[in-house]
C-alpha positions as semicolon CSV with decimal commas, in nm:
position;residue;x (nm);y (nm);z (nm)
1;M;0,000;0,000;0,000
2;L;0,270;0,249;0,095
3;A;0,488;0,143;-0,196
4;T;0,207;0,225;-0,439
5;E;0,162;0,568;-0,276
6;M;0,534;0,631;-0,317
7;E;0,510;0,523;-0,683
8;K;0,219;0,763;-0,741
9;L;0,414;1,054;-0,590
10;Y;0,751;0,992;-0,756
11;L;0,665;0,784;-1,066
12;Q;0,929;0,520;-0,996
13;P;0,889;0,162;-0,873
14;F;0,950;0,085;-0,507
15;P;0,971;-0,295;-0,475
16;V;0,888;-0,443;-0,137
17;S;0,944;-0,810;-0,055
18;S;0,872;-0,990;0,271
19;E;1,232;-1,113;0,299
20;T;1,386;-0,764;0,286
21;L;1,101;-0,561;0,432
22;D;1,314;-0,383;0,693
23;Q;1,577;-0,274;0,439
24;D;1,306;-0,169;0,191
25;L;1,124;0,040;0,451
26;Y;1,453;0,200;0,557
27;A;1,542;0,282;0,196
28;M;1,197;0,428;0,128
29;T;1,215;0,638;0,446
30;K;1,562;0,766;0,357
31;F;1,451;0,847;0,002
32;L;1,145;1,033;0,130
33;K;1,350;1,234;0,382
34;D;1,590;1,335;0,105
35;E;1,297;1,437;-0,117
36;I;1,142;1,645;0,163
37;K;1,474;1,819;0,217
38;A;1,527;1,875;-0,157
39;K;1,177;2,017;-0,206
40;G;1,212;2,238;0,101
41;I;0,897;2,104;0,264
42;K;0,860;2,223;0,622
43;I;0,776;1,951;0,875
44;V;0,476;2,064;1,081
45;C;0,300;1,908;1,377
46;G;0,012;1,998;1,601
47;I;-0,356;2,071;1,573
48;G;-0,461;2,291;1,284
49;K;-0,139;2,239;1,086
50;K;-0,174;2,093;0,737
51;Q;0,077;1,817;0,672
52;S;0,200;1,755;0,321
53;N;0,143;1,420;0,152
54;E;0,514;1,348;0,184
55;Q;0,507;1,412;0,559
56;K;0,200;1,190;0,607
57;L;0,365;0,915;0,404
58;L;0,691;0,952;0,598
59;K;0,507;0,923;0,929
60;S;0,322;0,609;0,819
61;L;0,646;0,454;0,685
62;E;0,824;0,518;1,015
63;E;0,534;0,369;1,211
64;L;0,526;0,065;0,984
65;R;0,900;0,008;1,021
66;E;0,875;0,045;1,400
67;R;0,591;-0,211;1,413
68;H;0,783;-0,448;1,186
69;L;1,091;-0,433;1,412
70;K;0,869;-0,494;1,716
71;Y;0,707;-0,798;1,549
72;E;1,045;-0,942;1,453
73;E;1,166;-0,903;1,813
74;Q;0,850;-1,075;1,941
75;K;0,893;-1,363;1,694
76;E;1,251;-1,406;1,811
77;I;1,141;-1,418;2,176
78;L;0,860;-1,662;2,092
79;D;1,108;-1,904;1,927
80;G;0,859;-2,171;1,825
81;R;0,650;-2,164;2,144
82;G;0,282;-2,079;2,159
83;S;0,311;-1,797;2,410
84;Y;0,546;-1,604;2,638
85;S;0,517;-1,363;2,928
86;K;0,605;-0,996;2,878
87;T;0,775;-0,977;3,218
88;D;0,956;-1,313;3,198
89;H;1,035;-1,411;2,840
90;D;1,131;-1,766;2,935
91;A;0,798;-1,843;3,106
92;T;0,507;-1,995;2,914
93;F;0,140;-1,935;2,994
94;M;-0,016;-2,235;3,166
95;R;-0,343;-2,316;3,339
96;M;-0,284;-2,338;3,716
97;K;-0,439;-2,580;3,966
98;D;-0,456;-2,315;4,240
99;D;-0,697;-2,101;4,041
100;H;-0,902;-1,959;4,331
101;M;-1,129;-1,763;4,094
102;K;-1,218;-2,084;3,904
103;N;-1,220;-1,893;3,573
104;G;-0,945;-2,085;3,394
105;Q;-0,707;-1,790;3,378
106;L;-0,362;-1,855;3,231
107;K;-0,054;-1,745;3,424
108;P;0,315;-1,736;3,329
109;A;0,488;-2,043;3,471
110;Y;0,749;-2,315;3,427
111;N;0,706;-2,693;3,423
112;A;0,919;-2,829;3,710
113;Q;0,996;-3,204;3,699
114;I;1,163;-3,399;3,980
115;A;1,275;-3,762;3,945
116;V;1,269;-3,963;4,271
117;E;1,410;-4,312;4,332
118;G;1,369;-4,470;4,676
119;E;1,310;-4,138;4,858
120;Y;1,614;-3,978;4,692
121;V;1,598;-3,706;4,431
122;I;1,801;-3,829;4,134
123;G;1,716;-3,558;3,884
124;A;1,539;-3,229;3,841
125;G;1,455;-3,005;3,550
126;I;1,265;-2,692;3,465
127;F;1,106;-2,671;3,121
128;Q;0,907;-2,424;2,913
129;D;0,679;-2,694;2,772
130;R;0,334;-2,733;2,926
131;N;0,326;-3,111;2,907
132;D;0,560;-3,386;3,027
133;L;0,600;-3,561;2,692
134;G;0,960;-3,599;2,583
135;H;1,117;-3,516;2,921
């Protein structure tokens, strides 16, 4: 959508691919900043100020790039899991037995496993998985 708006304004193609989205957004933002500077467009902000099409497009490009970087960071934290806690990235949301409200609320937690043989602890582990399969 933004690439087509850039093409309408500047009559040149702006290719965007999902593999190089961050670099493409950065290049488009840099190009637009250079164009704004070359045209002498004044950047305005506040109520009652009319923004140029270039400034509106620049703002939306910067917001899109910021969101894309945030999503990439979240995907990296997620790392194949179904969920993660914002305060503890290693914890996974699990249903707790001590749910005093009885509403099935999920809470960030770890799966602690202890192996016992003849009243002696022979092994322990803390996992991010919700179930015990494969441990």
